[in-house]
mmCIF file of C-alpha atoms in Angstrom:
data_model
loop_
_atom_site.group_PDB
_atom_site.id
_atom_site.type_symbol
_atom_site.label_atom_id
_atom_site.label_comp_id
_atom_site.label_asym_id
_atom_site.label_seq_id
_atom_site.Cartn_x
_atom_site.Cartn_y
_atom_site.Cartn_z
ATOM 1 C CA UNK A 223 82.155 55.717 125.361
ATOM 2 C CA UNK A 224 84.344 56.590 127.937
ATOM 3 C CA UNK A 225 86.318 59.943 128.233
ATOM 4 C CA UNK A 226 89.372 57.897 129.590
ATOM 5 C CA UNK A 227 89.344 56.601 125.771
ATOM 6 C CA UNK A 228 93.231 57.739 124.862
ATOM 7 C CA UNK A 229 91.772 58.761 121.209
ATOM 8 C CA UNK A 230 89.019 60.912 122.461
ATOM 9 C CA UNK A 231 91.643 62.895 124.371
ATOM 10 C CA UNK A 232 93.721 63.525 121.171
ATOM 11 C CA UNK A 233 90.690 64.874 119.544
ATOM 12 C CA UNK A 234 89.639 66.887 122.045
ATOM 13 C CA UNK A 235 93.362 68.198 122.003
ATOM 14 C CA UNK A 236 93.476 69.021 118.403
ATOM 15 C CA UNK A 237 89.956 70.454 118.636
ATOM 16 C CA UNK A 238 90.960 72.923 121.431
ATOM 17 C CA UNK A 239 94.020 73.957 119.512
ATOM 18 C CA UNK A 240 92.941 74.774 116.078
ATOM 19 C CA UNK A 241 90.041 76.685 117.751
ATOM 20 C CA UNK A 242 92.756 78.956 120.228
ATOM 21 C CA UNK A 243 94.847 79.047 116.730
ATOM 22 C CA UNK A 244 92.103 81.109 114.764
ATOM 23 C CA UNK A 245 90.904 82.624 117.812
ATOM 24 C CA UNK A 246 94.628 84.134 118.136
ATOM 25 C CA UNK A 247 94.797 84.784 114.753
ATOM 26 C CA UNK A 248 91.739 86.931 114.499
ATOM 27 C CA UNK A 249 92.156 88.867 117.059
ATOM 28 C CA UNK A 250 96.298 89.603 116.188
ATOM 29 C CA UNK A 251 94.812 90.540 112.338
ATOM 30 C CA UNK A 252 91.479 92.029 113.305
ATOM 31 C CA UNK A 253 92.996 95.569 114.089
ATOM 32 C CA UNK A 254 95.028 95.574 110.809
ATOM 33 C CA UNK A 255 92.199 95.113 108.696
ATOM 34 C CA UNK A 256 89.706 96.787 107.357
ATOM 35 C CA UNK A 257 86.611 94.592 108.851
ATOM 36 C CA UNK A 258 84.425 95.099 112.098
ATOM 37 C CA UNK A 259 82.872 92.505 113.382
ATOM 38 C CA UNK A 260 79.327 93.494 114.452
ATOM 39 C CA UNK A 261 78.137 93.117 118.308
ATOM 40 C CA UNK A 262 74.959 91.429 116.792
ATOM 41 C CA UNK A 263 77.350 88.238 116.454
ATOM 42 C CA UNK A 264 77.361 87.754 120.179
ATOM 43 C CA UNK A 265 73.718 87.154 120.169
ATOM 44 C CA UNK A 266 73.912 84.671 117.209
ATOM 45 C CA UNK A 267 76.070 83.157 118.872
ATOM 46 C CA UNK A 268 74.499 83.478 122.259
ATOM 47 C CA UNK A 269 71.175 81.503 120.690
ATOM 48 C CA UNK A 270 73.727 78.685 119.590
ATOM 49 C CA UNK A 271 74.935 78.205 122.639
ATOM 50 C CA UNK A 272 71.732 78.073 124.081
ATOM 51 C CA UNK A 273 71.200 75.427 121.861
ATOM 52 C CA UNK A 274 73.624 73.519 122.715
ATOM 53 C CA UNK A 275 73.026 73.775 125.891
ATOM 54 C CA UNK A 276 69.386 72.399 125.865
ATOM 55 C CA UNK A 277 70.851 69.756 124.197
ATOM 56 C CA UNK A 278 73.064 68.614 127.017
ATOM 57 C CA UNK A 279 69.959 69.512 129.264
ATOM 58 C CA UNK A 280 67.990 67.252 127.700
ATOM 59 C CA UNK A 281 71.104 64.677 127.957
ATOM 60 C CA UNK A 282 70.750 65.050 131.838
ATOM 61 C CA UNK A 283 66.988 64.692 132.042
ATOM 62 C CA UNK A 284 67.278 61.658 130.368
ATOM 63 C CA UNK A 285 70.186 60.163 131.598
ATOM 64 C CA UNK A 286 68.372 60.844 135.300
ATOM 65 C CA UNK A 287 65.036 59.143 133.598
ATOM 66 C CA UNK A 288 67.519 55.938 132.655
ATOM 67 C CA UNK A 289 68.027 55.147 136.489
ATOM 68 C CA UNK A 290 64.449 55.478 137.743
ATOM 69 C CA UNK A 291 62.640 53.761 134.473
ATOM 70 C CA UNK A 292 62.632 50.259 133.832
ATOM 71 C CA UNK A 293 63.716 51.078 129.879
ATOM 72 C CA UNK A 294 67.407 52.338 131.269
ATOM 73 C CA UNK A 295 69.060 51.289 128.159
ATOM 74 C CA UNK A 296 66.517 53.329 125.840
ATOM 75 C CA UNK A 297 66.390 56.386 127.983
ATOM 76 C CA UNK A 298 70.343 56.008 128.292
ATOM 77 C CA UNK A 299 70.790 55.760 124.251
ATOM 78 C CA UNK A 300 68.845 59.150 124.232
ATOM 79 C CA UNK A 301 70.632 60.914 127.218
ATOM 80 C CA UNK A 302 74.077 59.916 125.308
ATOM 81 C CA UNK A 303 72.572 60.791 121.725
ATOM 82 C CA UNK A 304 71.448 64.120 123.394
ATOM 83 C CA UNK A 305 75.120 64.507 125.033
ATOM 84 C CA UNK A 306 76.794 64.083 121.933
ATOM 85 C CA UNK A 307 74.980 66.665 119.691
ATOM 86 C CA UNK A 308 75.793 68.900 122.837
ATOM 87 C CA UNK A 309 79.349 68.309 122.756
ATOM 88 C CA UNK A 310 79.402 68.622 118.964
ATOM 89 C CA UNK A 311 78.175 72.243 119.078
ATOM 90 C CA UNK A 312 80.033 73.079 121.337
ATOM 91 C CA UNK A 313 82.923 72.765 119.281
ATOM 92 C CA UNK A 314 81.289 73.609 115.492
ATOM 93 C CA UNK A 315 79.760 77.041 116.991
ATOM 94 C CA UNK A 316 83.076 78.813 117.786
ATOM 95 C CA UNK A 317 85.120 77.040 115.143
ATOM 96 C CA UNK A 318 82.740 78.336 112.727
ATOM 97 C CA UNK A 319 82.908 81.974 113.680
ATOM 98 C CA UNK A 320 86.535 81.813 114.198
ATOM 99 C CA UNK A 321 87.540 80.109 110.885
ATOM 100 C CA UNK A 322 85.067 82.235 109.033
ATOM 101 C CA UNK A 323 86.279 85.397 110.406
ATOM 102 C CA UNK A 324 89.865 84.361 109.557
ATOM 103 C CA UNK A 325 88.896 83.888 105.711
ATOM 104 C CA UNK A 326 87.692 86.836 105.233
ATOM 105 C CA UNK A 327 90.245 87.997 107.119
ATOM 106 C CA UNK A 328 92.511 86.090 104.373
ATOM 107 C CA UNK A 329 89.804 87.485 101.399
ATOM 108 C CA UNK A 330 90.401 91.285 102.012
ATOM 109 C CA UNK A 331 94.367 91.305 101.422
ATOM 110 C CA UNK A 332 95.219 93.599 98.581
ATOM 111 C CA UNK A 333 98.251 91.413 97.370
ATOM 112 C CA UNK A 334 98.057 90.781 93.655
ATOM 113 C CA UNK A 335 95.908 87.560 92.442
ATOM 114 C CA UNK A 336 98.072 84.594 91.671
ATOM 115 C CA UNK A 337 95.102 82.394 89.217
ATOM 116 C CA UNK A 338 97.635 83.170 86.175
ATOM 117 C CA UNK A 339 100.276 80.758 88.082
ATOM 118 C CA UNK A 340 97.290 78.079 88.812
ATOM 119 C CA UNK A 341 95.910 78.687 85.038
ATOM 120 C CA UNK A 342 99.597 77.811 84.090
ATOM 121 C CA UNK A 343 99.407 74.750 86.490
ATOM 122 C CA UNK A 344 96.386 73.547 84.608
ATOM 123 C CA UNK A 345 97.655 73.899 81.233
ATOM 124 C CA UNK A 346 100.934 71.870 82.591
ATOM 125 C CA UNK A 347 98.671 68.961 83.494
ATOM 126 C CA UNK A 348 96.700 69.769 79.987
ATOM 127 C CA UNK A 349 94.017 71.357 81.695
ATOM 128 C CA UNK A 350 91.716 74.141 80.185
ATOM 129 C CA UNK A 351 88.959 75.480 82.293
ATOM 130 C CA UNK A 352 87.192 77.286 79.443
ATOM 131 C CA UNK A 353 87.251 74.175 77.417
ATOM 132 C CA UNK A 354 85.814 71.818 80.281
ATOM 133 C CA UNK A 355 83.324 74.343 81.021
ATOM 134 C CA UNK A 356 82.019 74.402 78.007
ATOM 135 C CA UNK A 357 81.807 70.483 77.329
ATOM 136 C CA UNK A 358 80.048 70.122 80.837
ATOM 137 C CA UNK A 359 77.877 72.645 79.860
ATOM 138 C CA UNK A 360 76.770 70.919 76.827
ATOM 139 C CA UNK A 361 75.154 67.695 78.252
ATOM 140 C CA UNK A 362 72.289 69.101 80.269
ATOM 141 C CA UNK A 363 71.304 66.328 82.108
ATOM 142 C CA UNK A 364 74.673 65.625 83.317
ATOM 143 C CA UNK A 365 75.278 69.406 83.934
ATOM 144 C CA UNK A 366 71.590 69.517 86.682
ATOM 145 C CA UNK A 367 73.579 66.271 88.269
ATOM 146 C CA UNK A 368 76.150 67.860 88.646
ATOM 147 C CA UNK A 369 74.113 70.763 90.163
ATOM 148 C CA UNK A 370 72.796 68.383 92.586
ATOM 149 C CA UNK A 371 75.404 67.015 93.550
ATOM 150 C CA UNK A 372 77.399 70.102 94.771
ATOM 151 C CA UNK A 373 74.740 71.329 96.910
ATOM 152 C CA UNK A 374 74.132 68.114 98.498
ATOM 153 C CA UNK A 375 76.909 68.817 100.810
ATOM 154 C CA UNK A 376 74.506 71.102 103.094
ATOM 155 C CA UNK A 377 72.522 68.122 104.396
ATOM 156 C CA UNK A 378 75.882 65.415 104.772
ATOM 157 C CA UNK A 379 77.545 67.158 107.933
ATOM 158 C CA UNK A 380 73.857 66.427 109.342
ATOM 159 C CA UNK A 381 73.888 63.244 108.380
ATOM 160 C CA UNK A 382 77.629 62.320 110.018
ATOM 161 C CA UNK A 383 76.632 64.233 113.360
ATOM 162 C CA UNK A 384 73.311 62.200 113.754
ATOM 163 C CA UNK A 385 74.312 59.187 113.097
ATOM 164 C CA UNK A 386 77.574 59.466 115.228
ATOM 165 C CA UNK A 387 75.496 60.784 117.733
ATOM 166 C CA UNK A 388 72.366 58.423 117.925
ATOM 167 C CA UNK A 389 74.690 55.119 117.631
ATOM 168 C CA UNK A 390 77.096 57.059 120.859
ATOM 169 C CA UNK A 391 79.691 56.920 118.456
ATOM 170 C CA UNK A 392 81.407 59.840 120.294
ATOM 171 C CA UNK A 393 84.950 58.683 119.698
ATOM 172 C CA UNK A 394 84.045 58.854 115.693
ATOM 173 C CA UNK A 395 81.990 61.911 116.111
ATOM 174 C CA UNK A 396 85.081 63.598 117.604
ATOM 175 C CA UNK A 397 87.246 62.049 114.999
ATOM 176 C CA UNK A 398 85.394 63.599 112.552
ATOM 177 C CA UNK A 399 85.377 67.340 114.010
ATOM 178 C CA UNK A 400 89.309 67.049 114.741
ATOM 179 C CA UNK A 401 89.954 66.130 111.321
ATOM 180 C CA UNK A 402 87.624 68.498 109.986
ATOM 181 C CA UNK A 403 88.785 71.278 112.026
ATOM 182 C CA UNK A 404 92.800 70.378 110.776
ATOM 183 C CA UNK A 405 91.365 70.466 107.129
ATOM 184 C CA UNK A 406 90.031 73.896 108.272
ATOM 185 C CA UNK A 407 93.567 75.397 109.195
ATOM 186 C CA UNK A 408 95.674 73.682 106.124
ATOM 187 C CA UNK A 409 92.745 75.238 103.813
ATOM 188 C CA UNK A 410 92.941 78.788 105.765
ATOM 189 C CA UNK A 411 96.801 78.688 106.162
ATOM 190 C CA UNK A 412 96.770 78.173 102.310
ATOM 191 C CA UNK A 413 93.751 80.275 100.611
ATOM 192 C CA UNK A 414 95.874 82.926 102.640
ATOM 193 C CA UNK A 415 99.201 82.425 101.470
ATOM 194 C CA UNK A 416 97.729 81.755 97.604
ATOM 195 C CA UNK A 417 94.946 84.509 96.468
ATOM 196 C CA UNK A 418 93.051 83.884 93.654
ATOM 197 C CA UNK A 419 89.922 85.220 92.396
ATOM 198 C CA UNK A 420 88.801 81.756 90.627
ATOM 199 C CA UNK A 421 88.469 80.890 86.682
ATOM 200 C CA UNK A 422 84.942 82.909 86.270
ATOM 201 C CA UNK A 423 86.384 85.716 87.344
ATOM 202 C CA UNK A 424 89.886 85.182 86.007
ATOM 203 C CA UNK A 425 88.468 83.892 82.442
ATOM 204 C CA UNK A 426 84.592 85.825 82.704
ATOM 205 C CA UNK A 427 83.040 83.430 80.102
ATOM 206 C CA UNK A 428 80.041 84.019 78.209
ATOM 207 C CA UNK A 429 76.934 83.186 80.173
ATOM 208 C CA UNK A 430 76.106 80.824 77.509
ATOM 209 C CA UNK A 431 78.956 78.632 77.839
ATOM 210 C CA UNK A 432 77.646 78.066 82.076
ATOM 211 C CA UNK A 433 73.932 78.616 81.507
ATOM 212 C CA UNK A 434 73.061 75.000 82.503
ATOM 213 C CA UNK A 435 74.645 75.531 85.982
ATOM 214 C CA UNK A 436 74.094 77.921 88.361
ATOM 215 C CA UNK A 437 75.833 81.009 89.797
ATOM 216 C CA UNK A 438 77.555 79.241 92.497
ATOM 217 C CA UNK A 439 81.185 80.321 91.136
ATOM 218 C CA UNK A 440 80.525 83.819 91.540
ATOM 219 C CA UNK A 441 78.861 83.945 94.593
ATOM 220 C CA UNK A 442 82.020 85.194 96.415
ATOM 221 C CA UNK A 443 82.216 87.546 93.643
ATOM 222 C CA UNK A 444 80.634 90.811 95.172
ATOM 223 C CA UNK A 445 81.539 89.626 98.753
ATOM 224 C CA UNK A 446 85.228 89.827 98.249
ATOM 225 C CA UNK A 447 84.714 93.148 96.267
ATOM 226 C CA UNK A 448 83.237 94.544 98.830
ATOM 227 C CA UNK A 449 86.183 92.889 101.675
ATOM 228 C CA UNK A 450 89.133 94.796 98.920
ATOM 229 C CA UNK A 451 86.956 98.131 98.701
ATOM 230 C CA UNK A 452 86.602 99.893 102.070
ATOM 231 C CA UNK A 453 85.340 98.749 105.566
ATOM 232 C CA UNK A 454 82.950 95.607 106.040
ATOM 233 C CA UNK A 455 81.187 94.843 108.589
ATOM 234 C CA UNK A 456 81.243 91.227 109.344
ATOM 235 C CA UNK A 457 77.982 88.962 109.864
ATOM 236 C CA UNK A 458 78.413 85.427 110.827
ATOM 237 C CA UNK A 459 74.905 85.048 109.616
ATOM 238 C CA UNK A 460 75.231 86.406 106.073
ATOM 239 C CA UNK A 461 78.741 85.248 105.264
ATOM 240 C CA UNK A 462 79.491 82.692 101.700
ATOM 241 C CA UNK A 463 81.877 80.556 100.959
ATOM 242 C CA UNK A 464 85.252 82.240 99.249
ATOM 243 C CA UNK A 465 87.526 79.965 98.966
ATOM 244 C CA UNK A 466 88.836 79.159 95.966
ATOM 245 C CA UNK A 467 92.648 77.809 96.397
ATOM 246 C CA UNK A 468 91.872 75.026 97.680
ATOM 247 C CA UNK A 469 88.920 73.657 97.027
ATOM 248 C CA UNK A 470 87.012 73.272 100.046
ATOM 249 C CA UNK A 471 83.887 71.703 98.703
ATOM 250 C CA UNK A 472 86.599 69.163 97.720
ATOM 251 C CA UNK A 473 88.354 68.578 101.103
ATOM 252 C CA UNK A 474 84.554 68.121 102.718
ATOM 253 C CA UNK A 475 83.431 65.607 100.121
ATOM 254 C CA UNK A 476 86.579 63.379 101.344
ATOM 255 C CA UNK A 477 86.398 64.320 105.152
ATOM 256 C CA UNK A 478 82.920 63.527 105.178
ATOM 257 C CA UNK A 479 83.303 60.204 103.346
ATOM 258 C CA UNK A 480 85.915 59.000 105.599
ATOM 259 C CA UNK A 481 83.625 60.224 108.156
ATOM 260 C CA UNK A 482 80.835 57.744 107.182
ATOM 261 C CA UNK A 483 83.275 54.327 106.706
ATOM 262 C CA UNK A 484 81.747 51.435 107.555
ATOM 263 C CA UNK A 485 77.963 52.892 108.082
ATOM 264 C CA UNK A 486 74.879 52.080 105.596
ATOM 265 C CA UNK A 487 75.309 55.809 104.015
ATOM 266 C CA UNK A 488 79.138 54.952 103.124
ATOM 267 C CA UNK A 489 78.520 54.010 99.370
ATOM 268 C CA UNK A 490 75.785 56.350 98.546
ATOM 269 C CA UNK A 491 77.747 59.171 100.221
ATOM 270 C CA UNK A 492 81.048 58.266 98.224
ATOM 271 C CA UNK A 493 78.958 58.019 94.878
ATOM 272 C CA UNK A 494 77.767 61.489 95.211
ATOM 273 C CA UNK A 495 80.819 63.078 96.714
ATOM 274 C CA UNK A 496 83.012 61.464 93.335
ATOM 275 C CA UNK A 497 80.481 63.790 91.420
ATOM 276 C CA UNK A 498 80.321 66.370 93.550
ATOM 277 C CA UNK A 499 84.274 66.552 93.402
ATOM 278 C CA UNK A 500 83.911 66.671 89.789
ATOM 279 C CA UNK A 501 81.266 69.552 90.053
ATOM 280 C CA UNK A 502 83.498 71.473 91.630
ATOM 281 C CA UNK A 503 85.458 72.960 88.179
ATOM 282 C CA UNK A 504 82.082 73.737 86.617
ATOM 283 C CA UNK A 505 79.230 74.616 89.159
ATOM 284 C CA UNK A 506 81.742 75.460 92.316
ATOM 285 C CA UNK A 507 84.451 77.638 89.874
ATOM 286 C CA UNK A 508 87.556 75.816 90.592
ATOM 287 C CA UNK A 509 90.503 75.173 89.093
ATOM 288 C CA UNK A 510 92.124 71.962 88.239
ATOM 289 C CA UNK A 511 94.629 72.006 90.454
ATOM 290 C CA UNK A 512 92.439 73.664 93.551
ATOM 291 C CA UNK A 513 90.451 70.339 93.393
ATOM 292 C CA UNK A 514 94.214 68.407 93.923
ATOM 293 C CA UNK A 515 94.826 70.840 96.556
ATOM 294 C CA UNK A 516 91.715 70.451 98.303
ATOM 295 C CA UNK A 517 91.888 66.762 98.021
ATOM 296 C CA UNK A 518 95.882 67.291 99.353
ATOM 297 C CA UNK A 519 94.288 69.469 101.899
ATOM 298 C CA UNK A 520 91.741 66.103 102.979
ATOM 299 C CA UNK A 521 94.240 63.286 103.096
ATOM 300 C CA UNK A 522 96.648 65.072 105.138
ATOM 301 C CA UNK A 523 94.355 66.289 108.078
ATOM 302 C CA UNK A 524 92.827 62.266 108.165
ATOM 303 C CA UNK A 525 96.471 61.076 108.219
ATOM 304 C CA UNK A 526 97.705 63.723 110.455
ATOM 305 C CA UNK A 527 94.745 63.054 113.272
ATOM 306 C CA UNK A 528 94.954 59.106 112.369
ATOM 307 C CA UNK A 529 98.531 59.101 113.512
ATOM 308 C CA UNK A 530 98.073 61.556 116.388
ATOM 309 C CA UNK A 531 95.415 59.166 117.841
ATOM 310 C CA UNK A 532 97.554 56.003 117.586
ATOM 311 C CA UNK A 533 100.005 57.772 119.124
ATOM 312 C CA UNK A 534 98.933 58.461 122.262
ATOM 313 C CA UNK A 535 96.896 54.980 122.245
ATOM 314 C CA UNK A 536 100.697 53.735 121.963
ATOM 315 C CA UNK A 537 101.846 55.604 124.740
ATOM 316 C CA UNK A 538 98.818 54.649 127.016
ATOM 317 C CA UNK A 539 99.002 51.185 126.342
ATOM 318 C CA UNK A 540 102.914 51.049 127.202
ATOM 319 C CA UNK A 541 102.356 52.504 130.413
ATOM 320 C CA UNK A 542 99.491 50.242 131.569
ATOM 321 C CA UNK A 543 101.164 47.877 134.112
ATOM 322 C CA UNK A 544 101.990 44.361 132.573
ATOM 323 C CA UNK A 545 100.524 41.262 133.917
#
C-alpha cells in the first residue's frame, strides 16, 4: 500500500491531531490537578517503543531478505506485516498514555455527580437499572455469557491489528486507529463534561441481586476515590477503565466491528459484540442511556473519518490531470 494513498494521509492526519490534542490537554490541566505522573512512565514507555521499534527492524531485515531470496513475495508479505505492527504502535503507545492521563484527569474533578439526570433519562425511555439487573441476574447461564462476552474485548483489538497487518491492509489498519482515536476524544470530551459515578454506585444494590456477574462495575470504584481524595500518583501500568458516561466498552464493540467488515471474523465478532453491548448495563455498570451514548459516540467518529477520507480522495482525484 502506498503512502501516496490520499486516505492514508487523512488518517495519518487525524491520528497526529487527536494525539497533539490530549498531549496539549494534559499538560495545560496537569498543573491544576491534583495527580503526578510518575518518572517510572518514561521507562514503560521507553520498552514500548523499543518494541515497536524491533518491529520495524525486523520489517527492514526482511524487506532487504525479499530482494536477495528467490521467495521475494513471502519475505516481502513479512517485511510489510512487520512494518505495519510498527507503525501501529507507534501510534497506540502515546495515544494510550495521553488519553488515559486525560481521563483521569477528567475522573478527579470535584463537580457534583450528574447519574440522577441519566437515572431520569432512563426512566423517560422506561428504563430501570435495578430492575434489569436483577432479571439478568436471575438466568445464570445467560448472566456467565454475558460475562464472557464483556471481557472478550481484550483479545479483539489483537485480532483487527493482525489481521490488518499480515494481509498489508495498512490503509484499513490506519482507518481503524483514526477512527478509534476520534471515538477516544468524543468519549473524553464527554465523560468530562458529564460526571457520573455509574448505577452501582449511584443505586449500591444488594450483592445478591449481581452475584452471578462479576465486580467489573465497581472496579473504578476505589480508583476514582482515591483521584477525588488527595494526590495520586499516576501509573500507566496500573490504571482501569472509568468511564462511565459514555459507554466505552460500547463505542469499541462498534469500532471494532466496523473494523473487521468484510473479513472471516466479521460475523462472529458482531455476534459477540451485540451481547457484549448488552452486557454492558449488568456486568460493565452502565446506564441505559450511556450505552446510546457510547454507541452515538461510535457512529459519529466512523462517519466523521469516512467523510474526511473521501474528501481528500475527492480533492486528489480533481486535481489529477485529465486525459
Amino acid at each position: 500500500m502506498s503512502y501516496q494513498d490520499p486516505a492514508i494521509h487523512r488518517y495519518g492526519q487525524v491520528i497526529g491531531l487527536t494525539i497533539a490534542a490530549f498531549v496539549a490537554a494534559d499538560l495545560l490541566w496537569l498543573p491544576f490537578s491534583n495527580i503526578t505522573v510518575d518518572s517510572s512512565n518514561g521507562v514503560a514507555v521507553i520498552i514500548a517503543g523499543l518494541i515497536a521499534g524491533g518491529y520495524w527492524l525486523a520489517g527492514a531485515v526482511c524487506s532487504r531478505m525479499a530482494r536477495r531470496s528467490r521467495l521475494s513475495k513471502v519475505w516481502g508479505a513479512i517485511a510489510a506485516a512487520f512494518e505495519n505492527i510498527a507503525i501501529f504502535l507507534l501510534a497506540f503507545i502515546p495515544m494510550s498514555v495521553a488519553s488515559c492521563l486525560f481521563m483521569y484527569l477528567a475522573s478527579s474533578t470535584a463537580r457534583p455527580r450528574l447519574d440522577a439526570y441519566l437515572v431520569d433519562a432512563d426512566k423517560a425511555l422506561g428504563f430501570d437499572w435495578p430492575s434489569a439487573l436483577a432479571y439478568a441476574n436471575s438466568f445464570p447461564m445467560a448472566a456467565a455469557v454475558l460475562v464472557f462476552c464483556y471481557a472478550a474485548l481484550t483479545w479483539q483489538i489483537p485480532i483487527v491489528v493482525l489481521w490488518h497487518a499480515c494481509v498489508n491492509g495498512r490503509r484499513r489498519l490506519l482507518e481503524f486507529c483514526a477512527v478509534l482515536f476520534a471515538s477516544s476524544v468524543l468519549t473524553a470530551i464527554t465523560m468530562a463534561a458529564v460526571p457520573v459515578d455509574g448505577p452501582y454506585l449511584y443505586f449500591k444494590p444488594a450483592a445478591s441481586l449481581y452475584d452471578h456477574f462479576t465486580n467489573a462495575g465497581l472496579s473504578h470504584a476505589t480508583t476514582v476515590e482515591a483521584l477525588r481524595s488527595g494526590p495520586f500518583i499516576f501509573l500507566i501500568s496500573k490504571t482501569v477503565g472509568i468511564t462511565c458516561f459514555p459507554s466505552f466498552h460500547t463505542t469499541l464493540g462498534i469500532v471494532i466491528t466496523y473494523a473487521l467488515r468484510r473479513t472471516p471474523f466479521f460475523f462472529p465478532v458482531a455476534i459477540v459484540n451485540a451481547l457484549m453491548i448488552v452486557s454492558t448495563v449488568p456486568e460493565g455498570g452502565h446506564y441505559l442511556v450511556d450505552v446510546i451514548a457510547g454507541g452515538l459516540v461510535a457512529v459519529a467518529a466512523i462517519v466523521g473519518v469516512r467523510r474526511l477520507a473521501d474528501h481528500g480522495r475527492r480533492i486528489r482525484t480533481a486535481l489529477l490531470p485529465s486525459e
